[in-house]
């Protein structure tokens, strides 16, 4: 079997193991847990925790098994960096799986009724655990910034929707999102935890994105001698490290703003909460408007879409100031715009990564065979594509 077929096979094995673990663990909990932990929401929390644990363990095994740097052949730095990546990615997957599972269980419970759904919760836990065990193991073989960023809206929307459905304040929507998290109830903790984990995910994905931009630029500079005889000397980005540093700082600050909104509730920490909540739109505006200078390797369509997103948000804000809209709607639009932009940004980074891998294969072939770039592409494009797919 090839690499991808083995990944699918091991994914099915992970499905079976995780399903059995989920069923056994949930049955043991239902049988031996004290009465105070048999409440509906606590059952859902435990079931979601079991599903998240199965998914994370499956992901760690799959991600570590494909890594060639978890040894001391190249010193201590490579394995330490890989371990940090595994821990960071595990946090993202754990948050995504937990919140998504909790939201789905809550929706199923509302449809079927608590009395009926409680009899199926062990089976539901087993099914969810098996599915996420399969998905995380296979995704570990294809992990990149695009895959990771695509997970972000799932658990953000799941967490916010779950908090909105379980809150005891029916009028929170008429004010702003901060009111949803401005309590000590389960719904408020769910909302604040979602924002904190979203910020953590943004910082983690930003790390992978910046790393890829730096790697691509280093290769471009390595392949071109940057002399007057080099026809590609103008391809080098001037002040690249400064631009990349500013981009990294803005992405990190945006992630920290999400974390700060969740950490500092409005009532006891209104100053810090407002700094994070009102500072985030300014960071978004700078990112959207300055993107052509910060990351010129991105396509022009992304830059135009960023400007349009900024204009739409500004239009909704002006509409709210005229009294024709609510602050909650503006906040929801801005949040969705940023998440959508971040997914597009991450997919662009993944496309740059794929092009870089293809260029490396082509460059190696040109050196080995002494061919021009056009001849190499014409003679061996199918093999390059198959090797690219294997590397990914």
Short mmCIF file of C-alpha atoms in Angstrom, two decimals:
data_model
loop_
_atom_site.label_atom_id
_atom_site.label_comp_id
_atom_site.label_asym_id
_atom_site.label_seq_id
_atom_site.Cartn_x
_atom_site.Cartn_y
_atom_site.Cartn_z
CA UNK A 1 0.00 0.00 0.00
CA UNK A 2 1.05 3.57 -0.67
CA UNK A 3 1.20 6.35 1.85
CA UNK A 4 -2.33 7.65 1.33
CA UNK A 5 -3.87 4.18 1.28
CA UNK A 6 -2.09 3.36 4.52
CA UNK A 7 -3.42 6.58 6.05
CA UNK A 8 -6.98 5.64 5.10
CA UNK A 9 -6.51 2.11 6.45
CA UNK A 10 -5.08 3.31 9.74
CA UNK A 11 -7.87 5.88 9.87
CA UNK A 12 -10.44 3.10 9.79
CA UNK A 13 -8.56 1.29 12.55
CA UNK A 14 -8.61 4.51 14.55
CA UNK A 15 -12.36 4.78 13.92
CA UNK A 16 -12.99 1.35 15.43
CA UNK A 17 -10.72 1.87 18.45
CA UNK A 18 -12.09 5.34 19.23
CA UNK A 19 -15.70 4.15 18.88
CA UNK A 20 -15.11 1.34 21.36
CA UNK A 21 -13.30 3.66 23.79
CA UNK A 22 -16.08 6.23 23.52
CA UNK A 23 -18.84 3.69 24.19
CA UNK A 24 -17.05 2.04 27.12
CA UNK A 25 -16.02 5.33 28.71
CA UNK A 26 -19.47 6.91 28.45
CA UNK A 27 -21.21 3.79 29.76
CA UNK A 28 -18.85 3.73 32.75
CA UNK A 29 -19.55 7.40 33.41
CA UNK A 30 -23.33 6.96 33.21
CA UNK A 31 -23.14 4.03 35.61
CA UNK A 32 -20.70 5.29 38.26
CA UNK A 33 -20.84 9.11 38.16
CA UNK A 34 -22.54 10.81 41.17
CA UNK A 35 -25.97 12.35 40.76
CA UNK A 36 -24.67 15.92 40.58
CA UNK A 37 -22.69 14.95 37.46
CA UNK A 38 -25.70 13.36 35.80
CA UNK A 39 -27.16 16.73 34.82
CA UNK A 40 -27.73 17.17 31.10
CA UNK A 41 -25.08 19.79 30.39
CA UNK A 42 -22.47 17.95 32.47
CA UNK A 43 -23.20 14.76 30.58
CA UNK A 44 -22.66 16.63 27.34
CA UNK A 45 -19.42 18.12 28.67
CA UNK A 46 -18.08 14.69 29.64
CA UNK A 47 -19.17 13.11 26.35
CA UNK A 48 -17.60 15.96 24.37
CA UNK A 49 -14.43 15.63 26.44
CA UNK A 50 -14.22 11.92 25.65
CA UNK A 51 -14.71 12.62 21.94
CA UNK A 52 -12.08 15.39 22.01
CA UNK A 53 -9.59 13.14 23.84
CA UNK A 54 -10.05 10.37 21.25
CA UNK A 55 -9.59 12.84 18.41
CA UNK A 56 -6.48 14.43 19.89
CA UNK A 57 -4.80 11.10 20.67
CA UNK A 58 -5.54 9.89 17.14
CA UNK A 59 -4.16 13.11 15.69
CA UNK A 60 -0.99 13.00 17.78
CA UNK A 61 -0.28 9.41 16.74
CA UNK A 62 -0.91 10.19 13.06
CA UNK A 63 1.09 13.44 13.07
CA UNK A 64 4.03 12.00 14.99
CA UNK A 65 4.18 8.84 12.87
CA UNK A 66 4.75 10.83 9.65
CA UNK A 67 7.34 13.15 11.18
CA UNK A 68 11.00 12.44 10.47
CA UNK A 69 12.34 15.04 12.93
CA UNK A 70 11.40 13.37 16.24
CA UNK A 71 14.95 12.17 16.75
CA UNK A 72 18.32 13.65 17.62
CA UNK A 73 19.91 13.23 14.18
CA UNK A 74 19.85 17.00 13.64
CA UNK A 75 20.21 18.11 17.27
CA UNK A 76 17.68 19.07 19.92
CA UNK A 77 16.05 22.02 18.15
CA UNK A 78 14.14 20.03 15.52
CA UNK A 79 12.37 17.60 17.91
CA UNK A 80 11.57 20.40 20.39
CA UNK A 81 10.01 22.47 17.61
CA UNK A 82 8.03 19.46 16.40
CA UNK A 83 6.75 18.74 19.92
CA UNK A 84 5.63 22.37 20.29
CA UNK A 85 3.80 22.11 16.96
CA UNK A 86 2.07 18.89 18.07
CA UNK A 87 0.96 20.45 21.35
CA UNK A 88 -0.31 23.60 19.62
CA UNK A 89 -2.21 21.67 16.96
CA UNK A 90 -3.65 19.37 19.64
CA UNK A 91 -5.08 22.42 21.42
CA UNK A 92 -6.77 23.54 18.20
CA UNK A 93 -8.25 20.11 17.52
CA UNK A 94 -9.35 19.61 21.13
CA UNK A 95 -11.17 22.95 21.16
CA UNK A 96 -12.78 22.37 17.77
CA UNK A 97 -13.96 18.85 18.55
CA UNK A 98 -15.22 19.68 22.05
CA UNK A 99 -17.30 22.70 21.05
CA UNK A 100 -18.65 21.13 17.86
CA UNK A 101 -19.63 17.92 19.69
CA UNK A 102 -21.28 19.86 22.50
CA UNK A 103 -23.30 21.96 20.03
CA UNK A 104 -24.43 18.90 18.04
CA UNK A 105 -25.45 17.03 21.19
CA UNK A 106 -27.40 20.05 22.40
CA UNK A 107 -29.22 20.32 19.07
CA UNK A 108 -30.04 16.59 19.06
CA UNK A 109 -31.26 16.80 22.65
CA UNK A 110 -33.59 19.68 21.77
CA UNK A 111 -35.06 17.73 18.85
CA UNK A 112 -35.53 14.38 20.61
CA UNK A 113 -36.14 15.52 24.16
CA UNK A 114 -33.93 14.88 27.16
CA UNK A 115 -35.72 11.71 28.26
CA UNK A 116 -35.23 9.97 24.90
CA UNK A 117 -31.78 11.35 24.04
CA UNK A 118 -30.26 10.28 27.36
CA UNK A 119 -30.72 6.66 26.32
CA UNK A 120 -28.68 7.23 23.17
CA UNK A 121 -25.90 9.36 24.57
CA UNK A 122 -23.42 6.46 24.84
CA UNK A 123 -24.05 5.49 21.23
CA UNK A 124 -23.78 9.10 20.10
CA UNK A 125 -20.49 9.47 22.01
CA UNK A 126 -19.17 6.30 20.36
CA UNK A 127 -20.20 7.50 16.90
CA UNK A 128 -18.68 10.94 17.34
CA UNK A 129 -15.46 9.49 18.78
CA UNK A 130 -15.12 7.10 15.84
CA UNK A 131 -15.71 9.80 13.24
CA UNK A 132 -13.25 12.29 14.75
CA UNK A 133 -10.72 9.49 15.29
CA UNK A 134 -10.85 8.69 11.59
CA UNK A 135 -10.83 12.33 10.43
CA UNK A 136 -8.00 13.51 12.68
CA UNK A 137 -5.72 10.60 11.79
CA UNK A 138 -6.17 11.14 8.06
CA UNK A 139 -5.89 14.93 8.35
CA UNK A 140 -2.65 14.52 10.27
CA UNK A 141 -1.14 13.17 7.04
CA UNK A 142 -2.29 16.25 5.09
CA UNK A 143 -1.81 18.94 7.72
CA UNK A 144 -1.12 22.50 6.56
CA UNK A 145 -2.30 26.02 7.33
CA UNK A 146 -5.30 25.62 5.02
CA UNK A 147 -6.57 22.53 6.83
CA UNK A 148 -6.06 24.12 10.22
CA UNK A 149 -7.70 27.45 9.39
CA UNK A 150 -10.72 25.67 7.91
CA UNK A 151 -11.44 24.31 11.39
CA UNK A 152 -11.60 27.77 12.94
CA UNK A 153 -15.18 28.81 11.99
CA UNK A 154 -16.61 25.45 13.07
CA UNK A 155 -15.79 25.73 16.73
CA UNK A 156 -16.24 29.53 16.89
CA UNK A 157 -19.77 29.30 15.49
CA UNK A 158 -20.47 26.18 17.59
CA UNK A 159 -19.30 27.87 20.78
CA UNK A 160 -21.21 31.12 20.19
CA UNK A 161 -24.41 29.33 19.12
CA UNK A 162 -24.24 26.99 22.12
CA UNK A 163 -23.72 29.94 24.46
CA UNK A 164 -26.62 31.83 22.90
CA UNK A 165 -28.92 28.80 23.18
CA UNK A 166 -28.10 28.08 26.84
CA UNK A 167 -27.95 31.62 28.24
CA UNK A 168 -30.57 32.74 30.76
CA UNK A 169 -30.56 36.29 29.35
CA UNK A 170 -33.03 36.42 26.44
CA UNK A 171 -32.25 40.09 25.68
CA UNK A 172 -28.51 39.86 25.17
CA UNK A 173 -28.85 40.16 21.40
CA UNK A 174 -30.40 43.62 21.69
CA UNK A 175 -27.19 45.05 23.17
CA UNK A 176 -23.91 43.41 22.11
CA UNK A 177 -21.96 40.17 22.23
CA UNK A 178 -20.14 41.27 25.37
CA UNK A 179 -23.36 40.89 27.35
CA UNK A 180 -23.47 37.21 26.39
CA UNK A 181 -20.17 36.63 28.19
CA UNK A 182 -20.69 39.15 31.01
CA UNK A 183 -21.89 36.59 33.57
CA UNK A 184 -20.66 33.62 35.58
CA UNK A 185 -23.10 31.14 34.05
CA UNK A 186 -22.23 28.13 31.91
CA UNK A 187 -23.22 29.99 28.72
CA UNK A 188 -20.95 32.92 29.57
CA UNK A 189 -18.02 30.62 30.28
CA UNK A 190 -18.67 28.80 27.01
CA UNK A 191 -18.69 32.09 25.08
CA UNK A 192 -15.54 33.44 26.74
CA UNK A 193 -13.70 30.14 26.36
CA UNK A 194 -14.60 30.10 22.67
CA UNK A 195 -13.07 33.54 22.14
CA UNK A 196 -9.91 32.62 24.04
CA UNK A 197 -9.44 29.43 22.06
CA UNK A 198 -10.18 31.26 18.79
CA UNK A 199 -7.43 33.73 19.57
CA UNK A 200 -5.06 30.88 20.36
CA UNK A 201 -5.88 29.23 17.03
CA UNK A 202 -5.27 32.48 15.14
CA UNK A 203 -1.82 32.81 16.71
CA UNK A 204 -0.96 29.18 15.93
CA UNK A 205 -2.08 29.38 12.30
CA UNK A 206 -0.23 32.69 11.94
CA UNK A 207 2.96 30.96 13.03
CA UNK A 208 2.63 28.39 10.23
CA UNK A 209 1.75 31.10 7.70
CA UNK A 210 4.70 33.33 8.56
CA UNK A 211 7.05 30.33 8.53
CA UNK A 212 5.94 29.46 5.01
CA UNK A 213 6.39 33.03 3.76
CA UNK A 214 9.91 33.11 5.20
CA UNK A 215 10.78 29.71 3.69
CA UNK A 216 9.54 30.75 0.24
CA UNK A 217 11.49 34.01 0.33
CA UNK A 218 14.69 32.27 1.40
CA UNK A 219 14.40 29.83 -1.50
CA UNK A 220 13.83 32.66 -3.97
CA UNK A 221 16.95 34.44 -2.72
CA UNK A 222 18.95 31.22 -2.75
CA UNK A 223 18.08 30.45 -6.38
CA UNK A 224 18.80 33.97 -7.68
CA UNK A 225 22.22 35.58 -7.40
CA UNK A 226 20.72 39.11 -7.20
CA UNK A 227 23.29 40.56 -9.60
CA UNK A 228 22.73 42.69 -12.64
CA UNK A 229 22.98 39.57 -14.82
CA UNK A 230 20.12 37.87 -12.99
CA UNK A 231 16.83 38.50 -14.84
CA UNK A 232 14.89 37.71 -11.64
CA UNK A 233 16.71 40.14 -9.38
CA UNK A 234 13.57 42.30 -9.12
CA UNK A 235 11.61 39.37 -7.73
CA UNK A 236 13.13 39.81 -4.29
CA UNK A 237 10.86 41.67 -1.87
CA UNK A 238 12.58 44.75 -0.39
CA UNK A 239 12.47 45.08 3.40
CA UNK A 240 11.01 41.59 3.60
CA UNK A 241 11.84 40.94 7.25
CA UNK A 242 10.33 44.28 8.32
CA UNK A 243 7.12 43.58 6.39
CA UNK A 244 6.89 40.04 7.68
CA UNK A 245 7.56 41.19 11.24
CA UNK A 246 4.74 43.74 11.06
CA UNK A 247 2.37 41.16 9.54
CA UNK A 248 3.26 38.67 12.27
CA UNK A 249 2.74 41.32 14.95
CA UNK A 250 -0.68 42.34 13.58
CA UNK A 251 -1.88 38.73 13.36
CA UNK A 252 -0.61 38.04 16.87
CA UNK A 253 -2.27 41.17 18.25
CA UNK A 254 -5.57 40.18 16.63
CA UNK A 255 -5.34 36.76 18.29
CA UNK A 256 -4.48 38.39 21.63
CA UNK A 257 -7.48 40.72 21.23
CA UNK A 258 -9.80 37.72 20.91
CA UNK A 259 -8.19 36.21 24.00
CA UNK A 260 -8.50 39.47 25.91
CA UNK A 261 -12.20 39.83 25.13
CA UNK A 262 -12.79 36.40 26.65
CA UNK A 263 -10.45 36.84 29.63
CA UNK A 264 -11.63 40.32 30.68
CA UNK A 265 -15.38 40.36 31.19
CA UNK A 266 -16.98 43.80 30.84
CA UNK A 267 -18.38 44.24 34.34
CA UNK A 268 -15.23 43.76 36.44
CA UNK A 269 -12.69 44.74 33.75
CA UNK A 270 -14.50 47.21 31.51
CA UNK A 271 -11.33 49.16 30.57
CA UNK A 272 -9.32 46.13 29.42
CA UNK A 273 -12.39 44.62 27.75
CA UNK A 274 -13.00 47.78 25.74
CA UNK A 275 -9.33 48.04 24.78
CA UNK A 276 -9.44 44.54 23.29
CA UNK A 277 -12.94 44.76 21.80
CA UNK A 278 -12.57 48.23 20.27
CA UNK A 279 -8.93 47.76 19.33
CA UNK A 280 -9.61 44.65 17.24
CA UNK A 281 -11.45 46.52 14.43
CA UNK A 282 -8.48 48.89 14.03
CA UNK A 283 -6.10 45.95 13.75
CA UNK A 284 -8.41 44.38 11.16
CA UNK A 285 -8.51 47.63 9.18
CA UNK A 286 -4.71 47.91 9.11
CA UNK A 287 -4.41 44.26 8.03
CA UNK A 288 -6.96 44.62 5.25
CA UNK A 289 -5.72 47.93 3.87
CA UNK A 290 -1.96 47.31 4.19
CA UNK A 291 -2.03 43.72 2.94
CA UNK A 292 -0.49 44.56 -0.50
CA UNK A 293 2.59 45.94 1.25
CA UNK A 294 2.72 43.39 4.08
CA UNK A 295 2.38 40.26 1.90
CA UNK A 296 2.93 41.11 -1.79
CA UNK A 297 3.18 37.43 -2.78
CA UNK A 298 -0.56 37.00 -2.20
CA UNK A 299 -2.80 37.29 -5.23
CA UNK A 300 -4.39 40.63 -6.12
CA UNK A 301 -7.85 39.10 -5.75
CA UNK A 302 -7.21 38.55 -2.04
CA UNK A 303 -6.13 42.16 -1.65
CA UNK A 304 -9.24 43.45 -3.44
CA UNK A 305 -11.43 41.18 -1.32
CA UNK A 306 -9.73 42.52 1.82
CA UNK A 307 -10.49 46.11 0.81
CA UNK A 308 -14.11 45.19 0.06
CA UNK A 309 -14.45 43.53 3.46
CA UNK A 310 -13.18 46.70 5.13
CA UNK A 311 -15.67 48.81 3.15
CA UNK A 312 -18.59 46.54 4.03
CA UNK A 313 -17.73 46.64 7.74
CA UNK A 314 -17.41 50.44 7.58
CA UNK A 315 -20.77 50.69 5.81
CA UNK A 316 -22.51 48.58 8.45
CA UNK A 317 -20.89 50.65 11.21
CA UNK A 318 -22.12 53.90 9.61
CA UNK A 319 -25.58 52.35 9.24
CA UNK A 320 -25.54 51.49 12.96
CA UNK A 321 -24.51 55.04 13.90
CA UNK A 322 -27.55 56.32 12.00
CA UNK A 323 -29.77 54.08 14.11
CA UNK A 324 -30.70 51.57 11.41
CA UNK A 325 -28.83 48.58 12.81
CA UNK A 326 -27.70 47.00 16.09
CA UNK A 327 -24.20 46.75 17.50
CA UNK A 328 -24.60 42.98 17.75
CA UNK A 329 -25.16 42.71 14.00
CA UNK A 330 -22.09 44.84 13.30
CA UNK A 331 -19.96 42.77 15.68
CA UNK A 332 -21.21 39.52 14.13
CA UNK A 333 -20.47 40.79 10.62
CA UNK A 334 -16.99 41.99 11.58
CA UNK A 335 -16.19 38.68 13.28
CA UNK A 336 -17.38 36.63 10.32
CA UNK A 337 -15.51 38.90 7.91
CA UNK A 338 -12.29 38.45 9.84
CA UNK A 339 -12.69 34.67 10.09
CA UNK A 340 -13.52 34.47 6.37
CA UNK A 341 -10.53 36.65 5.49
CA UNK A 342 -8.29 34.55 7.72
CA UNK A 343 -9.40 31.35 5.96
CA UNK A 344 -8.72 32.89 2.53
CA UNK A 345 -5.35 34.14 3.77
CA UNK A 346 -4.42 30.68 5.07
CA UNK A 347 -5.50 29.00 1.84
CA UNK A 348 -3.31 31.42 -0.09
CA UNK A 349 -0.40 30.45 2.14
CA UNK A 350 -1.14 26.77 1.50
CA UNK A 351 -1.17 27.49 -2.26
CA UNK A 352 2.20 29.24 -1.95
CA UNK A 353 3.50 26.18 -0.11
CA UNK A 354 2.30 23.85 -2.88
CA UNK A 355 3.89 26.04 -5.55
CA UNK A 356 7.13 26.12 -3.57
CA UNK A 357 7.25 22.32 -3.35
CA UNK A 358 6.61 22.05 -7.09
CA UNK A 359 9.32 24.63 -7.78
CA UNK A 360 11.78 22.71 -5.61
CA UNK A 361 11.10 19.51 -7.55
CA UNK A 362 11.48 21.35 -10.84
CA UNK A 363 14.66 23.09 -9.71
CA UNK A 364 16.21 19.80 -8.59
CA UNK A 365 15.35 18.20 -11.94
CA UNK A 366 16.87 21.10 -13.85
CA UNK A 367 20.12 20.79 -11.91
CA UNK A 368 20.28 17.02 -12.40
CA UNK A 369 19.44 17.01 -16.13
CA UNK A 370 20.85 20.35 -17.23
CA UNK A 371 17.49 21.31 -18.78
CA UNK A 372 15.89 24.69 -19.13
CA UNK A 373 12.77 25.41 -17.10
CA UNK A 374 10.50 25.10 -20.14
CA UNK A 375 12.01 21.76 -21.16
CA UNK A 376 11.74 20.39 -17.64
CA UNK A 377 8.06 21.31 -17.39
CA UNK A 378 7.23 19.93 -20.84
CA UNK A 379 9.07 16.63 -20.37
CA UNK A 380 8.23 15.74 -16.80
CA UNK A 381 5.16 17.63 -15.62
CA UNK A 382 3.13 14.45 -14.83
CA UNK A 383 5.90 13.10 -12.60
CA UNK A 384 6.26 16.43 -10.83
CA UNK A 385 2.53 16.49 -10.09
CA UNK A 386 2.56 12.95 -8.71
CA UNK A 387 5.60 13.64 -6.51
CA UNK A 388 3.97 16.87 -5.29
CA UNK A 389 0.84 14.96 -4.34
CA UNK A 390 2.95 12.37 -2.51
CA UNK A 391 4.82 15.07 -0.56
CA UNK A 392 1.59 16.72 0.51
#
